mmCIF file with all atom_site columns, C-alpha atoms in Angstrom:
data_model
loop_
_atom_site.group_PDB
_atom_site.id
_atom_site.type_symbol
_atom_site.label_atom_id
_atom_site.label_alt_id
_atom_site.label_comp_id
_atom_site.label_asym_id
_atom_site.label_entity_id
_atom_site.label_seq_id
_atom_site.pdbx_PDB_ins_code
_atom_site.Cartn_x
_atom_site.Cartn_y
_atom_site.Cartn_z
_atom_site.occupancy
_atom_site.B_iso_or_equiv
_atom_site.pdbx_formal_charge
_atom_site.auth_seq_id
_atom_site.auth_comp_id
_atom_site.auth_asym_id
_atom_site.auth_atom_id
_atom_site.pdbx_PDB_model_num
ATOM 1   C CA . TRP D 1 1   ? 6.007  -41.202 -57.253 1.00 0.00 ? 1   TRP D CA 1
ATOM 2   C CA . ASP D 1 2   ? 8.022  -43.661 -59.402 1.00 0.00 ? 2   ASP D CA 1
ATOM 3   C CA . VAL D 1 3   ? 10.953 -44.269 -57.031 1.00 0.00 ? 3   VAL D CA 1
ATOM 4   C CA . LEU D 1 4   ? 13.493 -46.802 -58.360 1.00 0.00 ? 4   LEU D CA 1
ATOM 5   C CA . PHE D 1 5   ? 15.341 -49.270 -56.098 1.00 0.00 ? 5   PHE D CA 1
ATOM 6   C CA . ALA D 1 6   ? 18.067 -50.795 -58.265 1.00 0.00 ? 6   ALA D CA 1
ATOM 7   C CA . GLY D 1 7   ? 19.302 -53.162 -55.544 1.00 0.00 ? 7   GLY D CA 1
ATOM 8   C CA . ALA D 1 8   ? 15.872 -54.505 -54.628 1.00 0.00 ? 8   ALA D CA 1
ATOM 9   C CA . GLY D 1 9   ? 13.456 -56.798 -56.368 1.00 0.00 ? 9   GLY D CA 1
ATOM 10  C CA . MET D 1 10  ? 10.768 -54.113 -56.569 1.00 0.00 ? 10  MET D CA 1
ATOM 11  C CA . ASP D 1 11  ? 10.293 -50.401 -57.195 1.00 0.00 ? 11  ASP D CA 1
ATOM 12  C CA . SER D 1 12  ? 7.815  -47.971 -55.691 1.00 0.00 ? 12  SER D CA 1
ATOM 13  C CA . PRO D 1 13  ? 5.315  -46.446 -58.137 1.00 0.00 ? 13  PRO D CA 1
ATOM 14  C CA . ARG D 1 14  ? 3.559  -44.626 -55.262 1.00 0.00 ? 14  ARG D CA 1
ATOM 15  C CA . SER D 1 15  ? 4.230  -43.584 -51.688 1.00 0.00 ? 15  SER D CA 1
ATOM 16  C CA . ASP D 1 16  ? 1.794  -41.260 -49.944 1.00 0.00 ? 16  ASP D CA 1
ATOM 17  C CA . SER D 1 17  ? 2.192  -39.862 -46.451 1.00 0.00 ? 17  SER D CA 1
ATOM 18  C CA . GLY D 1 18  ? 0.351  -37.352 -44.356 1.00 0.00 ? 18  GLY D CA 1
ATOM 19  C CA . GLN D 1 19  ? 0.928  -35.974 -40.896 1.00 0.00 ? 19  GLN D CA 1
ATOM 20  C CA . TRP D 1 20  ? -0.407 -33.472 -38.427 1.00 0.00 ? 20  TRP D CA 1
ATOM 21  C CA . ARG D 1 21  ? 1.137  -32.178 -35.233 1.00 0.00 ? 21  ARG D CA 1
ATOM 22  C CA . LEU D 1 22  ? -0.245 -30.031 -32.410 1.00 0.00 ? 22  LEU D CA 1
ATOM 23  C CA . LYS D 1 23  ? 2.082  -28.343 -29.922 1.00 0.00 ? 23  LYS D CA 1
ATOM 24  C CA . LEU D 1 24  ? 1.194  -26.261 -26.877 1.00 0.00 ? 24  LEU D CA 1
ATOM 25  C CA . GLU D 1 25  ? 3.549  -24.510 -24.485 1.00 0.00 ? 25  GLU D CA 1
ATOM 26  C CA . GLN D 1 26  ? 2.911  -22.277 -21.495 1.00 0.00 ? 26  GLN D CA 1
ATOM 27  C CA . SER D 1 27  ? 5.345  -20.528 -19.143 1.00 0.00 ? 27  SER D CA 1
ATOM 28  C CA . LEU D 1 28  ? 4.136  -20.494 -15.533 1.00 0.00 ? 28  LEU D CA 1
ATOM 29  C CA . ASP D 1 29  ? 4.916  -18.905 -12.214 1.00 0.00 ? 29  ASP D CA 1
ATOM 30  C CA . MET D 1 30  ? 3.504  -21.485 -9.810  1.00 0.00 ? 30  MET D CA 1
ATOM 31  C CA . GLY D 1 31  ? 6.165  -22.091 -7.199  1.00 0.00 ? 31  GLY D CA 1
ATOM 32  C CA . ALA D 1 32  ? 8.627  -24.670 -8.479  1.00 0.00 ? 32  ALA D CA 1
ATOM 33  C CA . LEU D 1 33  ? 6.673  -25.221 -11.725 1.00 0.00 ? 33  LEU D CA 1
ATOM 34  C CA . THR D 1 34  ? 7.983  -22.949 -14.484 1.00 0.00 ? 34  THR D CA 1
ATOM 35  C CA . ARG D 1 35  ? 6.673  -24.391 -17.749 1.00 0.00 ? 35  ARG D CA 1
ATOM 36  C CA . LEU D 1 36  ? 4.258  -26.950 -19.205 1.00 0.00 ? 36  LEU D CA 1
ATOM 37  C CA . SER D 1 37  ? 4.347  -28.218 -22.775 1.00 0.00 ? 37  SER D CA 1
ATOM 38  C CA . GLY D 1 38  ? 2.499  -30.872 -24.716 1.00 0.00 ? 38  GLY D CA 1
ATOM 39  C CA . GLU D 1 39  ? 2.479  -32.399 -28.169 1.00 0.00 ? 39  GLU D CA 1
ATOM 40  C CA . LEU D 1 40  ? 0.187  -34.696 -30.158 1.00 0.00 ? 40  LEU D CA 1
ATOM 41  C CA . TYR D 1 41  ? 0.935  -36.102 -33.609 1.00 0.00 ? 41  TYR D CA 1
ATOM 42  C CA . ARG D 1 42  ? -0.268 -38.566 -36.225 1.00 0.00 ? 42  ARG D CA 1
ATOM 43  C CA . VAL D 1 43  ? 1.662  -39.905 -39.247 1.00 0.00 ? 43  VAL D CA 1
ATOM 44  C CA . GLU D 1 44  ? 0.013  -42.071 -41.929 1.00 0.00 ? 44  GLU D CA 1
ATOM 45  C CA . VAL D 1 45  ? 2.038  -43.795 -44.670 1.00 0.00 ? 45  VAL D CA 1
ATOM 46  C CA . ASP D 1 46  ? 0.494  -45.618 -47.645 1.00 0.00 ? 46  ASP D CA 1
ATOM 47  C CA . HIS D 1 47  ? 3.261  -47.259 -49.679 1.00 0.00 ? 47  HIS D CA 1
ATOM 48  C CA . LEU D 1 48  ? 3.223  -49.507 -52.765 1.00 0.00 ? 48  LEU D CA 1
ATOM 49  C CA . MET D 1 49  ? 6.020  -51.661 -54.180 1.00 0.00 ? 49  MET D CA 1
ATOM 50  C CA . ASP D 1 50  ? 5.809  -53.892 -57.262 1.00 0.00 ? 50  ASP D CA 1
ATOM 51  C CA . ASN D 1 51  ? 8.057  -55.669 -59.760 1.00 0.00 ? 51  ASN D CA 1
ATOM 52  C CA . TYR D 1 52  ? 6.354  -54.698 -63.001 1.00 0.00 ? 52  TYR D CA 1
ATOM 53  C CA . SER D 1 53  ? 5.232  -51.047 -63.185 1.00 0.00 ? 53  SER D CA 1
ATOM 54  C CA . LEU D 1 54  ? 8.668  -49.421 -63.496 1.00 0.00 ? 54  LEU D CA 1
ATOM 55  C CA . ARG D 1 55  ? 10.867 -52.288 -64.753 1.00 0.00 ? 55  ARG D CA 1
ATOM 56  C CA . PRO D 1 56  ? 10.583 -55.250 -67.141 1.00 0.00 ? 56  PRO D CA 1
ATOM 57  C CA . LEU D 1 57  ? 9.100  -58.282 -65.429 1.00 0.00 ? 57  LEU D CA 1
ATOM 58  C CA . SER D 1 58  ? 12.054 -60.517 -64.478 1.00 0.00 ? 58  SER D CA 1
ATOM 59  C CA . GLY D 1 59  ? 10.240 -63.432 -62.824 1.00 0.00 ? 59  GLY D CA 1
ATOM 60  C CA . LEU D 1 60  ? 7.337  -65.707 -63.649 1.00 0.00 ? 60  LEU D CA 1
ATOM 61  C CA . PHE D 1 61  ? 4.834  -63.747 -61.591 1.00 0.00 ? 61  PHE D CA 1
ATOM 62  C CA . LYS D 1 62  ? 3.855  -60.157 -61.102 1.00 0.00 ? 62  LYS D CA 1
ATOM 63  C CA . MET D 1 63  ? 3.971  -59.124 -57.446 1.00 0.00 ? 63  MET D CA 1
ATOM 64  C CA . ARG D 1 64  ? 2.895  -56.055 -55.519 1.00 0.00 ? 64  ARG D CA 1
ATOM 65  C CA . VAL D 1 65  ? 3.050  -55.093 -51.838 1.00 0.00 ? 65  VAL D CA 1
ATOM 66  C CA . PRO D 1 66  ? 0.707  -52.362 -50.571 1.00 0.00 ? 66  PRO D CA 1
ATOM 67  C CA . THR D 1 67  ? 1.811  -51.321 -47.089 1.00 0.00 ? 67  THR D CA 1
ATOM 68  C CA . GLU D 1 68  ? 0.197  -49.167 -44.411 1.00 0.00 ? 68  GLU D CA 1
ATOM 69  C CA . SER D 1 69  ? 2.053  -47.796 -41.389 1.00 0.00 ? 69  SER D CA 1
ATOM 70  C CA . ASP D 1 70  ? 0.242  -45.441 -39.016 1.00 0.00 ? 70  ASP D CA 1
ATOM 71  C CA . SER D 1 71  ? 1.885  -43.827 -35.981 1.00 0.00 ? 71  SER D CA 1
ATOM 72  C CA . THR D 1 72  ? 0.127  -41.915 -33.214 1.00 0.00 ? 72  THR D CA 1
ATOM 73  C CA . GLY D 1 73  ? 1.921  -40.352 -30.281 1.00 0.00 ? 73  GLY D CA 1
ATOM 74  C CA . GLY D 1 74  ? 2.178  -37.585 -27.775 1.00 0.00 ? 74  GLY D CA 1
ATOM 75  C CA . ARG D 1 75  ? 4.341  -36.084 -25.038 1.00 0.00 ? 75  ARG D CA 1
ATOM 76  C CA . LEU D 1 76  ? 3.748  -34.052 -21.878 1.00 0.00 ? 76  LEU D CA 1
ATOM 77  C CA . LEU D 1 77  ? 6.615  -32.169 -20.202 1.00 0.00 ? 77  LEU D CA 1
ATOM 78  C CA . ALA D 1 78  ? 6.873  -30.181 -16.973 1.00 0.00 ? 78  ALA D CA 1
ATOM 79  C CA . ASP D 1 79  ? 9.863  -27.994 -16.126 1.00 0.00 ? 79  ASP D CA 1
ATOM 80  C CA . LEU D 1 80  ? 10.583 -27.249 -12.486 1.00 0.00 ? 80  LEU D CA 1
ATOM 81  C CA . SER D 1 81  ? 13.219 -25.475 -10.434 1.00 0.00 ? 81  SER D CA 1
ATOM 82  C CA . ALA D 1 82  ? 13.796 -26.969 -6.979  1.00 0.00 ? 82  ALA D CA 1
ATOM 83  C CA . ALA D 1 83  ? 16.599 -27.961 -4.593  1.00 0.00 ? 83  ALA D CA 1
ATOM 84  C CA . GLY D 1 84  ? 19.095 -25.901 -6.568  1.00 0.00 ? 84  GLY D CA 1
ATOM 85  C CA . MET D 1 85  ? 18.472 -27.887 -9.772  1.00 0.00 ? 85  MET D CA 1
ATOM 86  C CA . ASP D 1 86  ? 16.451 -27.588 -12.975 1.00 0.00 ? 86  ASP D CA 1
ATOM 87  C CA . TRP D 1 87  ? 14.142 -30.559 -13.451 1.00 0.00 ? 87  TRP D CA 1
ATOM 88  C CA . THR D 1 88  ? 12.255 -31.933 -16.447 1.00 0.00 ? 88  THR D CA 1
ATOM 89  C CA . LEU D 1 89  ? 9.527  -34.518 -15.819 1.00 0.00 ? 89  LEU D CA 1
ATOM 90  C CA . GLY D 1 90  ? 7.820  -36.155 -18.748 1.00 0.00 ? 90  GLY D CA 1
ATOM 91  C CA . LEU D 1 91  ? 5.484  -38.763 -20.133 1.00 0.00 ? 91  LEU D CA 1
ATOM 92  C CA . ASP D 1 92  ? 5.317  -39.904 -23.745 1.00 0.00 ? 92  ASP D CA 1
ATOM 93  C CA . TYR D 1 93  ? 3.425  -42.498 -25.751 1.00 0.00 ? 93  TYR D CA 1
ATOM 94  C CA . LEU D 1 94  ? 3.844  -43.996 -29.225 1.00 0.00 ? 94  LEU D CA 1
ATOM 95  C CA . SER D 1 95  ? 1.543  -46.438 -30.998 1.00 0.00 ? 95  SER D CA 1
ATOM 96  C CA . VAL D 1 96  ? 2.463  -47.908 -34.398 1.00 0.00 ? 96  VAL D CA 1
ATOM 97  C CA . ALA D 1 97  ? 0.109  -50.075 -36.498 1.00 0.00 ? 97  ALA D CA 1
ATOM 98  C CA . ARG D 1 98  ? 1.422  -51.793 -39.636 1.00 0.00 ? 98  ARG D CA 1
ATOM 99  C CA . ASP D 1 99  ? -0.150 -54.016 -42.267 1.00 0.00 ? 99  ASP D CA 1
ATOM 100 C CA . ALA D 1 100 ? 1.399  -55.391 -45.467 1.00 0.00 ? 100 ALA D CA 1
ATOM 101 C CA . THR D 1 101 ? 0.364  -58.192 -47.820 1.00 0.00 ? 101 THR D CA 1
ATOM 102 C CA . ARG D 1 102 ? 2.287  -59.349 -50.885 1.00 0.00 ? 102 ARG D CA 1
ATOM 103 C CA . TYR D 1 103 ? 0.011  -60.266 -53.789 1.00 0.00 ? 103 TYR D CA 1
ATOM 104 C CA . TRP D 1 104 ? 0.764  -62.136 -57.004 1.00 0.00 ? 104 TRP D CA 1
ATOM 105 C CA . ASN D 1 105 ? -1.059 -63.290 -60.133 1.00 0.00 ? 105 ASN D CA 1
ATOM 106 C CA . TYR D 1 106 ? -0.885 -67.019 -59.325 1.00 0.00 ? 106 TYR D CA 1
ATOM 107 C CA . ARG D 1 107 ? -3.530 -68.702 -61.502 1.00 0.00 ? 107 ARG D CA 1
ATOM 108 C CA . SER D 1 108 ? -5.106 -65.294 -62.012 1.00 0.00 ? 108 SER D CA 1
ATOM 109 C CA . THR D 1 109 ? -5.092 -62.539 -64.609 1.00 0.00 ? 109 THR D CA 1
ATOM 110 C CA . SER D 1 110 ? -4.768 -59.827 -61.938 1.00 0.00 ? 110 SER D CA 1
ATOM 111 C CA . VAL D 1 111 ? -2.299 -59.290 -59.089 1.00 0.00 ? 111 VAL D CA 1
ATOM 112 C CA . THR D 1 112 ? -4.865 -59.887 -56.334 1.00 0.00 ? 112 THR D CA 1
ATOM 113 C CA . VAL D 1 113 ? -3.951 -63.311 -54.902 1.00 0.00 ? 113 VAL D CA 1
ATOM 114 C CA . PRO D 1 114 ? -2.312 -63.177 -51.419 1.00 0.00 ? 114 PRO D CA 1
ATOM 115 C CA . GLN D 1 115 ? 1.201  -64.658 -51.535 1.00 0.00 ? 115 GLN D CA 1
ATOM 116 C CA . SER D 1 116 ? 2.531  -63.569 -48.108 1.00 0.00 ? 116 SER D CA 1
ATOM 117 C CA . TYR D 1 117 ? 1.161  -61.726 -45.079 1.00 0.00 ? 117 TYR D CA 1
ATOM 118 C CA . MET D 1 118 ? 4.308  -59.746 -44.323 1.00 0.00 ? 118 MET D CA 1
ATOM 119 C CA . TRP D 1 119 ? 2.926  -57.554 -41.500 1.00 0.00 ? 119 TRP D CA 1
ATOM 120 C CA . PRO D 1 120 ? -0.226 -59.331 -40.264 1.00 0.00 ? 120 PRO D CA 1
ATOM 121 C CA . ASP D 1 121 ? -1.893 -56.329 -38.579 1.00 0.00 ? 121 ASP D CA 1
ATOM 122 C CA . VAL D 1 122 ? 1.068  -55.738 -36.269 1.00 0.00 ? 122 VAL D CA 1
ATOM 123 C CA . GLU D 1 123 ? 0.697  -53.209 -33.437 1.00 0.00 ? 123 GLU D CA 1
ATOM 124 C CA . GLN D 1 124 ? 3.338  -51.830 -31.073 1.00 0.00 ? 124 GLN D CA 1
ATOM 125 C CA . GLY D 1 125 ? 2.908  -49.453 -28.156 1.00 0.00 ? 125 GLY D CA 1
ATOM 126 C CA . ASP D 1 126 ? 5.432  -47.717 -25.902 1.00 0.00 ? 126 ASP D CA 1
ATOM 127 C CA . LEU D 1 127 ? 4.544  -45.749 -22.755 1.00 0.00 ? 127 LEU D CA 1
ATOM 128 C CA . GLY D 1 128 ? 7.492  -43.929 -21.217 1.00 0.00 ? 128 GLY D CA 1
ATOM 129 C CA . LEU D 1 129 ? 8.054  -41.964 -17.988 1.00 0.00 ? 129 LEU D CA 1
ATOM 130 C CA . PHE D 1 130 ? 11.236 -39.989 -17.425 1.00 0.00 ? 130 PHE D CA 1
ATOM 131 C CA . ALA D 1 131 ? 12.907 -37.446 -15.160 1.00 0.00 ? 131 ALA D CA 1
ATOM 132 C CA . GLU D 1 132 ? 16.015 -35.363 -15.727 1.00 0.00 ? 132 GLU D CA 1
ATOM 133 C CA . ALA D 1 133 ? 17.853 -33.001 -13.356 1.00 0.00 ? 133 ALA D CA 1
ATOM 134 C CA . GLN D 1 134 ? 20.580 -30.481 -14.176 1.00 0.00 ? 134 GLN D CA 1
ATOM 135 C CA . ARG D 1 135 ? 22.842 -28.788 -11.638 1.00 0.00 ? 135 ARG D CA 1
ATOM 136 C CA . ALA D 1 136 ? 25.329 -26.050 -12.428 1.00 0.00 ? 136 ALA D CA 1
ATOM 137 C CA . LEU D 1 137 ? 28.900 -26.784 -11.331 1.00 0.00 ? 137 LEU D CA 1
ATOM 138 C CA . GLY D 1 138 ? 30.485 -23.368 -11.479 1.00 0.00 ? 138 GLY D CA 1
ATOM 139 C CA . PRO D 1 139 ? 30.640 -21.153 -14.573 1.00 0.00 ? 139 PRO D CA 1
ATOM 140 C CA . ALA D 1 140 ? 32.311 -23.800 -16.737 1.00 0.00 ? 140 ALA D CA 1
ATOM 141 C CA . GLY D 1 141 ? 29.726 -26.580 -16.858 1.00 0.00 ? 141 GLY D CA 1
ATOM 142 C CA . SER D 1 142 ? 26.869 -28.541 -15.382 1.00 0.00 ? 142 SER D CA 1
ATOM 143 C CA . LEU D 1 143 ? 25.995 -32.092 -14.415 1.00 0.00 ? 143 LEU D CA 1
ATOM 144 C CA . THR D 1 144 ? 22.892 -33.740 -15.866 1.00 0.00 ? 144 THR D CA 1
ATOM 145 C CA . ALA D 1 145 ? 21.371 -36.991 -14.594 1.00 0.00 ? 145 ALA D CA 1
ATOM 146 C CA . GLY D 1 146 ? 18.280 -38.751 -15.842 1.00 0.00 ? 146 GLY D CA 1
ATOM 147 C CA . LEU D 1 147 ? 16.181 -41.893 -15.442 1.00 0.00 ? 147 LEU D CA 1
ATOM 148 C CA . ARG D 1 148 ? 13.633 -43.406 -17.844 1.00 0.00 ? 148 ARG D CA 1
ATOM 149 C CA . TYR D 1 149 ? 11.117 -46.258 -17.623 1.00 0.00 ? 149 TYR D CA 1
ATOM 150 C CA . ASP D 1 150 ? 9.328  -47.748 -20.668 1.00 0.00 ? 150 ASP D CA 1
ATOM 151 C CA . HIS D 1 151 ? 6.519  -50.281 -20.883 1.00 0.00 ? 151 HIS D CA 1
ATOM 152 C CA . VAL D 1 152 ? 6.435  -51.791 -24.369 1.00 0.00 ? 152 VAL D CA 1
ATOM 153 C CA . GLU D 1 153 ? 3.686  -53.992 -25.818 1.00 0.00 ? 153 GLU D CA 1
ATOM 154 C CA . SER D 1 154 ? 3.448  -55.693 -29.207 1.00 0.00 ? 154 SER D CA 1
ATOM 155 C CA . GLY D 1 155 ? 0.774  -57.821 -30.829 1.00 0.00 ? 155 GLY D CA 1
ATOM 156 C CA . LEU D 1 156 ? -0.684 -59.009 -34.098 1.00 0.00 ? 156 LEU D CA 1
ATOM 157 C CA . SER D 1 157 ? -3.867 -60.413 -35.560 1.00 0.00 ? 157 SER D CA 1
ATOM 158 C CA . GLU D 1 158 ? -4.011 -64.139 -34.741 1.00 0.00 ? 158 GLU D CA 1
ATOM 159 C CA . ALA D 1 159 ? -6.358 -64.740 -37.656 1.00 0.00 ? 159 ALA D CA 1
ATOM 160 C CA . ARG D 1 160 ? -3.966 -63.071 -40.089 1.00 0.00 ? 160 ARG D CA 1
ATOM 161 C CA . ALA D 1 161 ? -0.925 -64.790 -38.562 1.00 0.00 ? 161 ALA D CA 1
ATOM 162 C CA . ASN D 1 162 ? -2.494 -68.199 -39.188 1.00 0.00 ? 162 ASN D CA 1
ATOM 163 C CA . SER D 1 163 ? -3.954 -67.401 -42.617 1.00 0.00 ? 163 SER D CA 1
ATOM 164 C CA . LEU D 1 164 ? -2.477 -69.547 -45.374 1.00 0.00 ? 164 LEU D CA 1
ATOM 165 C CA . PRO D 1 165 ? -1.833 -67.599 -48.598 1.00 0.00 ? 165 PRO D CA 1
ATOM 166 C CA . THR D 1 166 ? -2.826 -69.006 -51.980 1.00 0.00 ? 166 THR D CA 1
ATOM 167 C CA . GLY D 1 167 ? -0.211 -70.960 -53.901 1.00 0.00 ? 167 GLY D CA 1
ATOM 168 C CA . PRO D 1 168 ? 1.937  -74.093 -53.932 1.00 0.00 ? 168 PRO D CA 1
ATOM 169 C CA . ALA D 1 169 ? 3.026  -76.003 -50.825 1.00 0.00 ? 169 ALA D CA 1
ATOM 170 C CA . TRP D 1 170 ? 6.019  -73.757 -50.154 1.00 0.00 ? 170 TRP D CA 1
ATOM 171 C CA . VAL D 1 171 ? 3.784  -70.714 -49.562 1.00 0.00 ? 171 VAL D CA 1
ATOM 172 C CA . LEU D 1 172 ? 3.490  -70.436 -45.765 1.00 0.00 ? 172 LEU D CA 1
ATOM 173 C CA . SER D 1 173 ? 1.433  -68.524 -43.219 1.00 0.00 ? 173 SER D CA 1
ATOM 174 C CA . PRO D 1 174 ? 3.225  -65.991 -40.979 1.00 0.00 ? 174 PRO D CA 1
ATOM 175 C CA . ASN D 1 175 ? 3.165  -68.393 -38.023 1.00 0.00 ? 175 ASN D CA 1
ATOM 176 C CA . GLN D 1 176 ? 4.607  -71.205 -40.157 1.00 0.00 ? 176 GLN D CA 1
ATOM 177 C CA . LEU D 1 177 ? 7.422  -68.862 -41.188 1.00 0.00 ? 177 LEU D CA 1
ATOM 178 C CA . TYR D 1 178 ? 8.043  -67.784 -37.578 1.00 0.00 ? 178 TYR D CA 1
ATOM 179 C CA . ARG D 1 179 ? 8.208  -71.430 -36.493 1.00 0.00 ? 179 ARG D CA 1
ATOM 180 C CA . THR D 1 180 ? 10.633 -72.266 -39.321 1.00 0.00 ? 180 THR D CA 1
ATOM 181 C CA . TYR D 1 181 ? 13.071 -69.473 -38.488 1.00 0.00 ? 181 TYR D CA 1
ATOM 182 C CA . TYR D 1 182 ? 12.604 -68.952 -34.738 1.00 0.00 ? 182 TYR D CA 1
ATOM 183 C CA . GLY D 1 183 ? 11.185 -72.231 -33.440 1.00 0.00 ? 183 GLY D CA 1
ATOM 184 C CA . LYS D 1 184 ? 7.971  -70.656 -32.135 1.00 0.00 ? 184 LYS D CA 1
ATOM 185 C CA . THR D 1 185 ? 4.861  -68.904 -33.350 1.00 0.00 ? 185 THR D CA 1
ATOM 186 C CA . ALA D 1 186 ? 4.163  -65.189 -33.046 1.00 0.00 ? 186 ALA D CA 1
ATOM 187 C CA . GLU D 1 187 ? 2.349  -64.054 -29.936 1.00 0.00 ? 187 GLU D CA 1
ATOM 188 C CA . ASP D 1 188 ? 1.539  -60.894 -28.023 1.00 0.00 ? 188 ASP D CA 1
ATOM 189 C CA . ASP D 1 189 ? 4.381  -59.776 -25.795 1.00 0.00 ? 189 ASP D CA 1
ATOM 190 C CA . SER D 1 190 ? 5.367  -57.000 -23.407 1.00 0.00 ? 190 SER D CA 1
ATOM 191 C CA . GLU D 1 191 ? 8.492  -55.852 -21.585 1.00 0.00 ? 191 GLU D CA 1
ATOM 192 C CA . ASP D 1 192 ? 9.643  -53.237 -19.109 1.00 0.00 ? 192 ASP D CA 1
ATOM 193 C CA . ASN D 1 193 ? 12.861 -51.285 -19.675 1.00 0.00 ? 193 ASN D CA 1
ATOM 194 C CA . LEU D 1 194 ? 14.913 -48.958 -17.504 1.00 0.00 ? 194 LEU D CA 1
ATOM 195 C CA . GLY D 1 195 ? 17.531 -46.529 -18.751 1.00 0.00 ? 195 GLY D CA 1
ATOM 196 C CA . GLY D 1 196 ? 19.612 -43.705 -17.377 1.00 0.00 ? 196 GLY D CA 1
ATOM 197 C CA . LEU D 1 197 ? 22.092 -41.009 -18.298 1.00 0.00 ? 197 LEU D CA 1
ATOM 198 C CA . LEU D 1 198 ? 24.862 -39.050 -16.620 1.00 0.00 ? 198 LEU D CA 1
ATOM 199 C CA . ARG D 1 199 ? 26.447 -36.182 -18.533 1.00 0.00 ? 199 ARG D CA 1
ATOM 200 C CA . TYR D 1 200 ? 28.856 -33.376 -17.768 1.00 0.00 ? 200 TYR D CA 1
ATOM 201 C CA . GLY D 1 201 ? 29.203 -30.446 -20.079 1.00 0.00 ? 201 GLY D CA 1
#
């Protein structure tokens, strides 16, 4: 509550967050398979910034930005011992949904008029698959090698991205802002990424 940001144009009178996490782990004796573990989690953040609750109003208008950011994810791991190496195989997933609108009191007595759709119902998802193998190289160290693949998707609400906030001509929709700065409008997108590691220690 009542967090001050001296270098910013707003302070935070309220920031609420809640999370839960469930973890399960089981050692096994099933041939090469030695252990299974899993995890599920959810984090919800409800955050408010404004320029008038905790400081004197410095501009012509009062402004406030309620923000929501919700993350849901999980991971499944399997540990194996085979071919003289210790293996870890895994799958994980993360989904993040964000929404933020800046309001002002333009031609209004209350701070309820949309001035900017800062996160127009943005969603991001990441599904990852990975494998890691470790081999002992004498008593002094071991060699670890790994490979990871991620499929990433992002999207937003088209209706919100094209919504024009209330105000003078310089107040723009998200897609108008994207076109001004990047030369194109926002759109759903996806990509595939590969990564690897090689470590001795």
